XYZ file of C-alpha atoms in Angstrom:
638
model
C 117.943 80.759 120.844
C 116.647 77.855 123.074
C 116.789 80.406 126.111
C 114.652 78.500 128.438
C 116.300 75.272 127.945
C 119.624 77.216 129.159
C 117.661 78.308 132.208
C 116.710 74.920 133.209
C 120.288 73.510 132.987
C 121.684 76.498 135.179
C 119.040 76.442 137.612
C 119.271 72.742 137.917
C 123.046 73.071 138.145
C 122.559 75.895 141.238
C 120.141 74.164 142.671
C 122.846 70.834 142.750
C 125.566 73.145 143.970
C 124.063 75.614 146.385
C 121.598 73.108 148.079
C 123.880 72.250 151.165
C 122.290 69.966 152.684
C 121.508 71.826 156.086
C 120.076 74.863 153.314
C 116.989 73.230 152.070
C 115.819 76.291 149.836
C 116.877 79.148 147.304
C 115.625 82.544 147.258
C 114.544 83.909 143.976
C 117.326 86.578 144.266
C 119.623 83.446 144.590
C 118.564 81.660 141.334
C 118.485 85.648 139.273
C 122.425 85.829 140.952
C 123.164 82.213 139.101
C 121.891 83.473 136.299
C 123.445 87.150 135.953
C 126.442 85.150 136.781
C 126.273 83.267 133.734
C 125.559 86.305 131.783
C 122.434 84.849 130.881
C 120.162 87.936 131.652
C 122.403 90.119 129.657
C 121.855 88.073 126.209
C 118.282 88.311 126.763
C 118.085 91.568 127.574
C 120.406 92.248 124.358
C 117.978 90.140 122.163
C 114.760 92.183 122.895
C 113.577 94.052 120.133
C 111.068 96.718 121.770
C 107.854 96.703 119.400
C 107.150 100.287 120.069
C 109.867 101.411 118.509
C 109.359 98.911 115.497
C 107.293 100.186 111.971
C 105.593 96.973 110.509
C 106.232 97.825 106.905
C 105.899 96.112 103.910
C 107.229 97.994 100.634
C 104.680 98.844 98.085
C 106.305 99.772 94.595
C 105.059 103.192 95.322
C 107.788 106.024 96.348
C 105.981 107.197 98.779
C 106.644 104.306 101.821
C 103.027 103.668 103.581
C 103.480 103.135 107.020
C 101.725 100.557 109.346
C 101.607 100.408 113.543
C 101.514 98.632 116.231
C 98.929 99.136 118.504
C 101.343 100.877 121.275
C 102.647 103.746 119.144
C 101.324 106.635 118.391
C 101.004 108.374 115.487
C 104.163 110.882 116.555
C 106.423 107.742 116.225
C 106.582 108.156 112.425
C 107.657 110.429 109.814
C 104.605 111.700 108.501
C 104.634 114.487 106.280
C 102.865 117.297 107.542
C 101.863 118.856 103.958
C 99.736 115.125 103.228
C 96.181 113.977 104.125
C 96.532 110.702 105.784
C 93.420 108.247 106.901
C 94.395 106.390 109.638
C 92.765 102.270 109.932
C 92.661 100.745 112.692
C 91.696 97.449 112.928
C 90.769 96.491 116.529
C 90.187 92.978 117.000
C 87.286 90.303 115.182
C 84.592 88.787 116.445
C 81.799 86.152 115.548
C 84.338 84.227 113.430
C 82.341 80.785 114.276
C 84.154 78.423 112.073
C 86.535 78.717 114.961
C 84.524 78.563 117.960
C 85.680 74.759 118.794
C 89.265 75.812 118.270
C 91.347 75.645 121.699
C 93.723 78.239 122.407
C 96.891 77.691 121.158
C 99.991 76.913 123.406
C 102.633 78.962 124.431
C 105.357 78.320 121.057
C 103.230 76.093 119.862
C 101.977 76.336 115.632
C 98.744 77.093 115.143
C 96.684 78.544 111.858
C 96.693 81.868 111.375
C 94.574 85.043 110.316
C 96.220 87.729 108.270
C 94.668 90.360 107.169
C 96.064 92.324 103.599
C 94.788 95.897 102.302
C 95.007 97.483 99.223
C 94.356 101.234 98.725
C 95.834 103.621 95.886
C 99.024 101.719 94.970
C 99.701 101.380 98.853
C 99.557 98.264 100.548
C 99.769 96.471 103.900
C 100.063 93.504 105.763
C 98.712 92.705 109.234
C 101.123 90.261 111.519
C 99.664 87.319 111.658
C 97.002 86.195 114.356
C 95.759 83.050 115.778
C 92.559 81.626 114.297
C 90.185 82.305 116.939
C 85.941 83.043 116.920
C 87.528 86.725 118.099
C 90.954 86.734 116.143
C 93.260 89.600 118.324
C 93.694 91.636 115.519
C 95.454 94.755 116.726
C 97.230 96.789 113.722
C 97.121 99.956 112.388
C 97.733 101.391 109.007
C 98.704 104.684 107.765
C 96.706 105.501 103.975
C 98.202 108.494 102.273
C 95.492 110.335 100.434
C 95.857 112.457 98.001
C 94.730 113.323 93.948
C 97.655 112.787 91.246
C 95.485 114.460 88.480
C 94.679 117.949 87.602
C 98.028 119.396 89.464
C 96.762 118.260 92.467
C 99.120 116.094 93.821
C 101.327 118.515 95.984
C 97.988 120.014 97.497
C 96.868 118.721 101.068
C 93.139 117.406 100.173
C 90.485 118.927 101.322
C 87.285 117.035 102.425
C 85.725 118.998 99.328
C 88.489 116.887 97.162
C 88.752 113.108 98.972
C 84.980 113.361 98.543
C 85.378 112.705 94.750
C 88.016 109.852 95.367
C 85.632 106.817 95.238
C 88.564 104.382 95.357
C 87.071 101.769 98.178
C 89.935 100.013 100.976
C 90.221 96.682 99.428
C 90.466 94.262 102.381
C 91.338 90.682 101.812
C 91.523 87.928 104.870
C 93.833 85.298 104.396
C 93.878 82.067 106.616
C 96.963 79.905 106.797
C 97.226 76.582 108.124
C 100.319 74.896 110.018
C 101.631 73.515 106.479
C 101.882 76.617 105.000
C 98.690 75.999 103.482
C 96.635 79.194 102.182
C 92.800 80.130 102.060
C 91.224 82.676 101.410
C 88.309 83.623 103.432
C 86.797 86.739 102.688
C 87.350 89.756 100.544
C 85.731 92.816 101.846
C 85.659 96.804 99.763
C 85.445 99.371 102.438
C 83.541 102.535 101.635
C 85.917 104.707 103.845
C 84.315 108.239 103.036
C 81.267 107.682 105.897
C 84.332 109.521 107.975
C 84.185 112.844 106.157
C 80.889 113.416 107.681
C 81.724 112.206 111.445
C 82.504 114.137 114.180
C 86.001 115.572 114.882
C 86.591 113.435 111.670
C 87.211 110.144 113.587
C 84.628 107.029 112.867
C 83.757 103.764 114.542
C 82.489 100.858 111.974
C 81.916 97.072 112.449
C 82.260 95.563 109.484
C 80.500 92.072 108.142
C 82.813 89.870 106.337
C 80.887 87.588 103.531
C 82.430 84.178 102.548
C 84.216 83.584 99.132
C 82.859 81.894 96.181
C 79.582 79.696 96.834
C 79.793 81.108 100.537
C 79.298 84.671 99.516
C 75.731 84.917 101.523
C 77.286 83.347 104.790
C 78.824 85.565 107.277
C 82.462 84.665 108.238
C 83.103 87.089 111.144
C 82.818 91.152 112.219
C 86.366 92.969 112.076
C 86.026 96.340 114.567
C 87.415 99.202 112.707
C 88.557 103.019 113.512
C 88.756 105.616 110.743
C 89.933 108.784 111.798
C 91.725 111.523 109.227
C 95.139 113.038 110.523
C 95.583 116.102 110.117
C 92.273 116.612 111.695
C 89.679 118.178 108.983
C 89.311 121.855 109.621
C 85.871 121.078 108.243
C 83.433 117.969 107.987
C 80.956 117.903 105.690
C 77.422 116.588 106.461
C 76.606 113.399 106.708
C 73.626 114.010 104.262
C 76.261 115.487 101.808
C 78.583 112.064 102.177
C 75.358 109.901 101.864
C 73.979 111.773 98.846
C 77.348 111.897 96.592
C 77.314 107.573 97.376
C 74.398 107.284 96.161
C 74.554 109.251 92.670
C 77.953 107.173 92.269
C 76.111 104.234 93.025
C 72.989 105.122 90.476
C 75.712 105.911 88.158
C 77.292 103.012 88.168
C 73.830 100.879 87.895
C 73.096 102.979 85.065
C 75.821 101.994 83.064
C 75.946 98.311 83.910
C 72.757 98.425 83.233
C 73.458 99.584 79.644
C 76.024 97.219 79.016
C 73.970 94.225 79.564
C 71.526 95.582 77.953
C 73.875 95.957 74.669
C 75.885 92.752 75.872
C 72.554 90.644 75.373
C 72.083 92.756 71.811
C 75.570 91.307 70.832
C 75.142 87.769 71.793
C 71.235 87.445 69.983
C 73.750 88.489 67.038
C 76.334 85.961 67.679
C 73.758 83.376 67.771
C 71.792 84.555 64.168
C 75.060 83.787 62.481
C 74.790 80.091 63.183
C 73.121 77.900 65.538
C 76.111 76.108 66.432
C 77.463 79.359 68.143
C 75.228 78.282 71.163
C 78.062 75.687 72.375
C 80.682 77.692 72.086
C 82.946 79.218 75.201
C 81.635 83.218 74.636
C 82.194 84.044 77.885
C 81.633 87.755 78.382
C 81.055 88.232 82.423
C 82.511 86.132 85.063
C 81.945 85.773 88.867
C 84.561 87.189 91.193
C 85.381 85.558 94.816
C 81.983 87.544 95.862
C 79.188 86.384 93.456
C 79.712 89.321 91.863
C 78.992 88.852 87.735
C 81.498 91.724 85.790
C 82.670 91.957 82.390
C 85.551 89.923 81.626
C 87.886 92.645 80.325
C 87.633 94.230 83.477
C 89.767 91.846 85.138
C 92.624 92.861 82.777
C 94.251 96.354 82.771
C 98.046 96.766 81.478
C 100.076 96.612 84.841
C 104.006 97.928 85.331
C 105.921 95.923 87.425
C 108.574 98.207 88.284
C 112.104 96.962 88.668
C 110.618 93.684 89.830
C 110.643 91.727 86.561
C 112.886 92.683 83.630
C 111.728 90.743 80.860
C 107.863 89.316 79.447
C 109.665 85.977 79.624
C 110.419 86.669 83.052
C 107.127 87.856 84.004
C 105.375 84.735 82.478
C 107.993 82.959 84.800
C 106.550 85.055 87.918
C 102.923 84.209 86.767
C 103.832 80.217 86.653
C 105.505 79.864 89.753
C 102.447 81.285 91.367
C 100.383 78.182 92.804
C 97.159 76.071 90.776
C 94.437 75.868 92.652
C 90.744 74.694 91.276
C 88.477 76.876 93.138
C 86.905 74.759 96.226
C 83.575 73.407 94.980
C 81.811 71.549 98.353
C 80.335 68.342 97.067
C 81.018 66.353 93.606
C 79.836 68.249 90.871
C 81.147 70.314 87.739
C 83.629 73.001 88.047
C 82.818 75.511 90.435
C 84.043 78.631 88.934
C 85.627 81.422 90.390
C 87.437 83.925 89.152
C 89.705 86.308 91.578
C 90.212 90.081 92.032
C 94.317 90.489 91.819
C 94.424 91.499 94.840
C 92.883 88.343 96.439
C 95.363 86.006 94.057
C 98.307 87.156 94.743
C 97.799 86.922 98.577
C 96.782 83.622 98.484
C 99.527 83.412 96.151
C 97.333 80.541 93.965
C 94.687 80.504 92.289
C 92.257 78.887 88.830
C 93.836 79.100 85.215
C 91.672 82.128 84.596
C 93.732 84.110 87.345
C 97.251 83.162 86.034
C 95.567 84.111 82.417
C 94.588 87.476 83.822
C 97.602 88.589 85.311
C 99.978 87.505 82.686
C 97.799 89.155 79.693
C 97.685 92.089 82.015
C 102.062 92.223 82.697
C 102.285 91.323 78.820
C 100.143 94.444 77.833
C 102.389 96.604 80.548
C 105.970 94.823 78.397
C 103.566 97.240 75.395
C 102.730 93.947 73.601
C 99.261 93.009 72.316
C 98.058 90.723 74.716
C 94.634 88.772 74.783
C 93.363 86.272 76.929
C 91.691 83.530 75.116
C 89.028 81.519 76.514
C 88.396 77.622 75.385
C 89.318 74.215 75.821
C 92.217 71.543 76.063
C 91.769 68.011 75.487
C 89.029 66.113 76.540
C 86.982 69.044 76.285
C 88.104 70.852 79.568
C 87.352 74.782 79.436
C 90.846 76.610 79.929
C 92.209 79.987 79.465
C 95.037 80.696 78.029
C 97.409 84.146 76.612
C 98.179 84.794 73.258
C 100.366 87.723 71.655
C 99.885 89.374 68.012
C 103.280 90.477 66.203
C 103.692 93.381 64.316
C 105.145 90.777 61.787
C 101.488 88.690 62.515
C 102.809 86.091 64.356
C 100.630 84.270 66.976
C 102.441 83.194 70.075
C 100.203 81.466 72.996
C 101.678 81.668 76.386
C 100.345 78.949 78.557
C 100.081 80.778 81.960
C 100.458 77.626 84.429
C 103.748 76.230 82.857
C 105.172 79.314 81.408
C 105.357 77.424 77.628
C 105.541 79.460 74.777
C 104.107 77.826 71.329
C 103.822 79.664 67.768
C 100.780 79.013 65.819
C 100.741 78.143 62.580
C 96.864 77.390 61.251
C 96.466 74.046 58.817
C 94.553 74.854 55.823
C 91.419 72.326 55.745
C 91.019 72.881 52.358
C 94.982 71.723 51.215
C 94.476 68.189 49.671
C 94.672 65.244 52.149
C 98.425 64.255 51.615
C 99.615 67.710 51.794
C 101.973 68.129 54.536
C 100.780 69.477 57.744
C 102.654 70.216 60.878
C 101.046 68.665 64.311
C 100.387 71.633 66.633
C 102.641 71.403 70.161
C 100.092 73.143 71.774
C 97.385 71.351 73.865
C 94.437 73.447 73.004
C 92.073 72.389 71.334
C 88.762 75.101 70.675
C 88.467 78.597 71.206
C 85.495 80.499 71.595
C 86.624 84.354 72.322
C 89.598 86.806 73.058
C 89.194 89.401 75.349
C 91.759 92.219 76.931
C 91.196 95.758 78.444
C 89.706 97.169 75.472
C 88.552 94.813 73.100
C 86.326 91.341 73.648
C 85.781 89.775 69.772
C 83.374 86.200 69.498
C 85.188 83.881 67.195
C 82.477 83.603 64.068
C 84.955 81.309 61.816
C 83.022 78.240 60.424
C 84.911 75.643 62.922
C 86.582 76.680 66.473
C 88.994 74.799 66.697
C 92.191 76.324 67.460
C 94.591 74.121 64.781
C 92.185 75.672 61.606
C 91.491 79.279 63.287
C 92.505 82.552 61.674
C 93.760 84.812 64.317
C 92.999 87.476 61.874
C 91.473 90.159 64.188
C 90.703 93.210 62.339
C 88.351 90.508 59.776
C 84.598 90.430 61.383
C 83.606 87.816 59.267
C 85.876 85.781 61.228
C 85.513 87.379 64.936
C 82.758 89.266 65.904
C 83.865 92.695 68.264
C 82.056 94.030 70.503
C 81.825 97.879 70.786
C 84.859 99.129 71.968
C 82.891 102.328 73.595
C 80.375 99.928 75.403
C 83.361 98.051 77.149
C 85.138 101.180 78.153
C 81.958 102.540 79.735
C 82.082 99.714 82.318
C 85.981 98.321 82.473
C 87.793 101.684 81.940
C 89.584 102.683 85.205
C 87.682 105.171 87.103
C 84.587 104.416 84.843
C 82.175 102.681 87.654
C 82.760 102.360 91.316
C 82.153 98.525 91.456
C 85.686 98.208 89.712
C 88.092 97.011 91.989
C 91.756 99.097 91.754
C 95.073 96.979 90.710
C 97.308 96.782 93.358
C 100.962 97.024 92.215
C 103.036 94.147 92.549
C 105.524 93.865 96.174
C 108.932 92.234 95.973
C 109.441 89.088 97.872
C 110.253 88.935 101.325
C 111.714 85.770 101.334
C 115.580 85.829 101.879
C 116.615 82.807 99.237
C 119.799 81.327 100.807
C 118.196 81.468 103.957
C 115.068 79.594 102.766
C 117.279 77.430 100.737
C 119.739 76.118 103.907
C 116.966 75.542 105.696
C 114.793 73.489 103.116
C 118.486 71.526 102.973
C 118.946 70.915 105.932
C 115.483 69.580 106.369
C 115.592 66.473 103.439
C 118.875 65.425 105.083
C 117.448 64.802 107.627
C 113.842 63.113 106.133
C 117.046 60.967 103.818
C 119.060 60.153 106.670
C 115.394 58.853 109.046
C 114.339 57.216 105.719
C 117.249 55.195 105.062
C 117.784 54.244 109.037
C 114.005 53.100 108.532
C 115.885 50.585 105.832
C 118.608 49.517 107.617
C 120.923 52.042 106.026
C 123.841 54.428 106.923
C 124.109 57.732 105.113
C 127.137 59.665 104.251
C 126.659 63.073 102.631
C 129.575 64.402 101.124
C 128.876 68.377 101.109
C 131.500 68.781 98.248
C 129.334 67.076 96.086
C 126.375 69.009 97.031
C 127.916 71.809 96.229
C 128.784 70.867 92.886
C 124.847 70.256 91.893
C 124.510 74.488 92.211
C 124.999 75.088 88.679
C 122.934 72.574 87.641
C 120.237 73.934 89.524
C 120.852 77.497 87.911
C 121.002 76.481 84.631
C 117.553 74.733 84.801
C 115.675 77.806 86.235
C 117.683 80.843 83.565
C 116.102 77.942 81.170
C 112.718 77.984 82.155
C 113.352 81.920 82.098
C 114.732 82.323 79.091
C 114.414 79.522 76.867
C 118.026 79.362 75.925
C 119.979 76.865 78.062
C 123.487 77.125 79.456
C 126.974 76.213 81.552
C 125.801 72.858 81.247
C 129.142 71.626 80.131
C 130.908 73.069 83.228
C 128.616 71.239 85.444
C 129.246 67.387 83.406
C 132.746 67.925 83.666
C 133.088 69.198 87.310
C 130.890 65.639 88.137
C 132.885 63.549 86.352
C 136.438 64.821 87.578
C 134.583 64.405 91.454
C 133.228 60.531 90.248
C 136.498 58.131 90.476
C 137.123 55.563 88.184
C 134.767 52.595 88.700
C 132.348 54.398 90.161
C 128.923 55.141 89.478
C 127.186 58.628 89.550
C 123.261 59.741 89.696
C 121.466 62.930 89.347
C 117.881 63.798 89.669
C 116.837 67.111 89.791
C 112.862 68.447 90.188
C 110.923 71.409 90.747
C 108.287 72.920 93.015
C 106.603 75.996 93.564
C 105.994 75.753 97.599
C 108.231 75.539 100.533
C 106.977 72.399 102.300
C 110.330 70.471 102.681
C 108.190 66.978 103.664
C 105.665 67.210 101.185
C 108.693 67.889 98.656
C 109.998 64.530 100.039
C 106.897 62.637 99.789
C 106.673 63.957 95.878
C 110.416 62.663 95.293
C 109.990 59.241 96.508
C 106.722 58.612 94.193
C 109.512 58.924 91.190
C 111.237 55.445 91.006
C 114.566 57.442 89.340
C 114.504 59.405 92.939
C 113.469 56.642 95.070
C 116.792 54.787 93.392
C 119.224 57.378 94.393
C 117.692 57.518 97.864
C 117.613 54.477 98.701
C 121.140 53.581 97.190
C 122.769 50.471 97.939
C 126.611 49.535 97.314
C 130.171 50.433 98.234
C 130.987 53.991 99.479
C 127.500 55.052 99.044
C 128.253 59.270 99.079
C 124.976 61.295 99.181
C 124.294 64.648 98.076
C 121.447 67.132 97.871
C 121.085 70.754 96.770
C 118.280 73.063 97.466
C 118.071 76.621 95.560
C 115.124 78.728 96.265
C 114.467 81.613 93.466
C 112.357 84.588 94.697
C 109.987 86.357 92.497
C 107.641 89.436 93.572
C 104.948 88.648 96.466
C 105.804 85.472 97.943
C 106.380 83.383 94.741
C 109.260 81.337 94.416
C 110.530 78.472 92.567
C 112.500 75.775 94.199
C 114.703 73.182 92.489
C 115.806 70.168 93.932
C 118.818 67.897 92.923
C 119.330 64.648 95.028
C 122.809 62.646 93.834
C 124.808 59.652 94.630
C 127.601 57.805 93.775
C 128.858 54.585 94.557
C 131.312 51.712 93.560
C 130.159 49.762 90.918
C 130.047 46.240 92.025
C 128.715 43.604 89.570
């Protein structure tokens, strides 16, 4: 810590003590004596961690642990096993990135936006360290892909080049930039074809790779990544390069074919929908959407039922995980309408935001992995905003929508609109308003009922006088897994690397000191009283096993606690408040909007005590939900 700050003071110091003045300079060897002598050299030396040594990991929820590298170590460094097919990326160094060819090079310790660069390839995946934003970005990181079939008894067998021919799973790159907030973008999302290697020489591959913006930037170049493929163990034999081209293109003519078919039935279907009435033309049928590339797919391909391993115990839980995730409208440049966007999972949890439609995807997909029926529904809240939202069917025929971006839970109960007019009718909780389909892995129906708004609707399924199905064969021919090549693989979910008491001291620590500056600015002391704080932890826990569970509790402990720590006479204010990001002065900014917070923080009176408590709660990838309580108490003086 603060090692060159200690330098200075000793050198200074030497330099005051040895300079006699008849010596009028130090040696080098003089000023490395004052410091050895301090035992200054010796805590550096201790502190070095040497990167070769080092395996950038990040844990997948696989068993088998993929392995990445730094660019020093070789490939004996690691414990590979020798019985497994491995495909070696590395990525060496961008170019061309000219978005940042004004951008000066960033200072010694200095913070400065950052490239980092995540793959995804059969339920493995990887980070890169993070690199300056640059026009050529240093990228210098390899990665270790295990390769190998889990069907047909396969999976103990090393593959052969025969074998990882037929594997048509693509790398699944995905570039994330990050400003100096915190702030996340996403600039390009990129499927590597990685099997061009099977047919190269001595099995080892050169490619430069052209990374295509995101969203309404998907025909402008962002930058060139440099890339090495080469397989380890070495292949005993390649195949042909005419043999590689000729089994992409049949997948490729394949997978035309059948997307070909499906819009061909897909426009069948909706000439159908629209016989039945007129009026259907309005309605929010959506049955493709665009991903980050431009691409157009079928909706219920962006759904498949996903485990998340011993990372979230409970549906409630997982809806939890899916709200805490960040909202984020895609960026539309210009005014406008919405700009739609919908995101491979992959590309969303990265970012770590992303558009209703994401959250909706992901938490249908988690609910149908929990082995409930799950549907994403696709319509519109008030003021006649399109929205997407999750809905369950019980066994029992309960309807239960799950709004993905506060983690709400209502039950629907449909009013009859043909019960006379003083019959009593309960007012829906929910804010949605119309609906115009459901849609999941398997099944995409087209509501047909008279009216589509969501209060009259019959969520009556199996009845296609009231929703209209589509085929169930013609979806699985283009969303089943493994059924085209275009579809992109779910990753599996990571846990968080975010150490919570660590992040929460330090977001702390941080608003006592933005309190104590802000209240100076006013002409204020501030006394903190740490006993205080501490008291506010329950509170905090209590709200978030609330928003997990619905059920709340210890709240009693917590009133009583505060009101044997308030004296007699004196006065005692809480306000507690939630966000989903880490940004300790934008958190600030947000709490001094409120007028309740802006009161407690800008308290005047007799033995004004302060108090705040942070608590940081980590869910998988980097999602997290922090609560903050700011409290005072003073004498009350009237």
């Amino acid at each position: 810590m603060d090692v060159h700050g200690r330098i200075r003071e000793i050198l200074a110091e030497t330099i005051r003590e040895e300079l006699a003045p008849d010596q009028q300079h130090l040696s080098t060897e003089d000023l490395i004596k004052a410091l050895r002598r301090r035992g200054i050299i010796d805590d550096v030396m201790k502190e070095l961690n040497f990167v070769t040594e080092n395996v950038d990991q990040e844990l997948p929820s696989s068993p088998k642990q993929p392995v990445g590298f730094d660019k020093q170590s070789t490939l004996k460094k690691t414990n590979i096993d020798p019985t497994r097919r491995y495909l070696y990326l590395q990525v060496l160094g961008g170019k061309a990135f000219l978005e940042h060819l004004q951008e000066p090079e960033p200072l010694p310790g200095q913070v400065c936006s950052t490239f980092t660069l995540c793959l995804h390839y059969r339920n493995q995946r990887f980070r890169s360290k993070p690199v300056p934003c640059a026009c050529e970005p240093d990228f210098h990181d390899g990665f270790l892909l295990e390769v190998h079939r889990e069907s047909l008894g396969d999976g103990t067998r090393m593959a052969d080049s025969t074998t990882m021919l037929s594997i048509s799973d693509p790398i699944h790159m995905v570039l994330i930039k990050t400003d100096i907030f915190g702030e996340t973008t996403l600039v390009a999302s990129y499927f590597l074809e990685w099997r061009s290697v099977l047919g190269s020489e001595n099995g080892v591959t050169n490619l430069t790779v052209e990374l295509m913006g995101v969203g309404t930037e998907s025909k402008v170049s962002v930058g060139i990544l440099n890339i090495k493929l080469e397989m380890y163990p070495p292949l005993n034999q390649t195949l042909s390069q005419e043999v590689v081209n000729t089994q992409l293109a049949l997948e490729r003519q394949k997978t035309a074919e059948k997307e070909r078919l499906f819009l061909v039935y897909a426009k069948q279907w909706w000439r159908e929908y629209l016989q039945i009435r007129p009026s259907h033309n309005s309605r929010l049928v959506k049955i493709f959407a665009q991903d980050e590339n431009g691409v157009n797919r079928p909706v219920c391909s962006y759904i498949k039922p996903l485990r998340a391993g011993r990372l979230l115990d409970t549906p409630r839980q997982a809806a939890r995980f899916v709200n805490v995730l960040g909202y984020e409208r895609a960026p539309v440049i210009g005014g406008g309408g919405k700009q739609e966007q919908w995101c491979t999972l992959l590309a969303f949890l990265c970012r770590n935001k992303g558009d209703c439609e994401d959250h909706a995807n992901l938490l249908c997909s988690l609910l149908l992995g929990y082995g409930l029926e799950a549907f994403v529904c696709v319509g519109t809240k008030a003021k006649a905003v399109p929205h997407a939202w999750v809905m369950t069917c019980g066994t029992d025929g309960t309807i239960t929508f799950w709004e993905s971006l506060t983690g709400h839970r209502y039950i629907h109960k449909p009013i009859n609109p043909d019960e006379p007019p003083l019959a009593e009718q309960a007012k829906p909780l929910y804010p949605y308003r119309t609906i115009g389909c459901v849609f999941n892995h398997q099944m995409f129906l087209g509501n047909c009922q008279p009216s589509d708004a969501v209060e009259t609707c019959i969520f009556d399924l199996n009845d296609e006088s009231k929703w209209k199905p589509m085929s169930e064969e013609a979806i699985k021919s283009v969303c089943a897994p493994g059924a085209t090549t275009s579809l992109p693989p779910f990753p599996p979910l990571c846990a968080s690397t975010i150490d919570a008491s660590v992040t929460s001291n330090e977001i702390e620590m941080q608003l006592r000191l933005l309190v104590s500056e802000h209240r100076k600015d006013l002409g204020l002391t501030t006394v903190w009283e740490d006993q205080l704080s501490y008291l506010l932890s329950p509170a905090l826990a209590s709200y978030e096993f609330e928003r997990t569970t619905s059920i709340s509790a210890g709240n009693e402990e917590f009133q009583d606690a505060i009101r044997r720590a308030v004296p007699d006479g004196h006065t005692f204010k809480g306000f507690p408040i939630h966000f989903v990001y880490r940004n300790a002065r934008r958190a600030f900014a947000t709490c001094l909007r409120s007028p309740f917070c802006e009161e407690i923080i800008c308290c005047r009176g007799d033995q004004v005590r302060l108090a705040v408590r942070v608590r940081v709660f980590t869910y998988p990838e980097s999602a997290c939900a922090v609560w903050i309580m700011f409290a005072c108490k003073y004498r009350s003086v009237l």
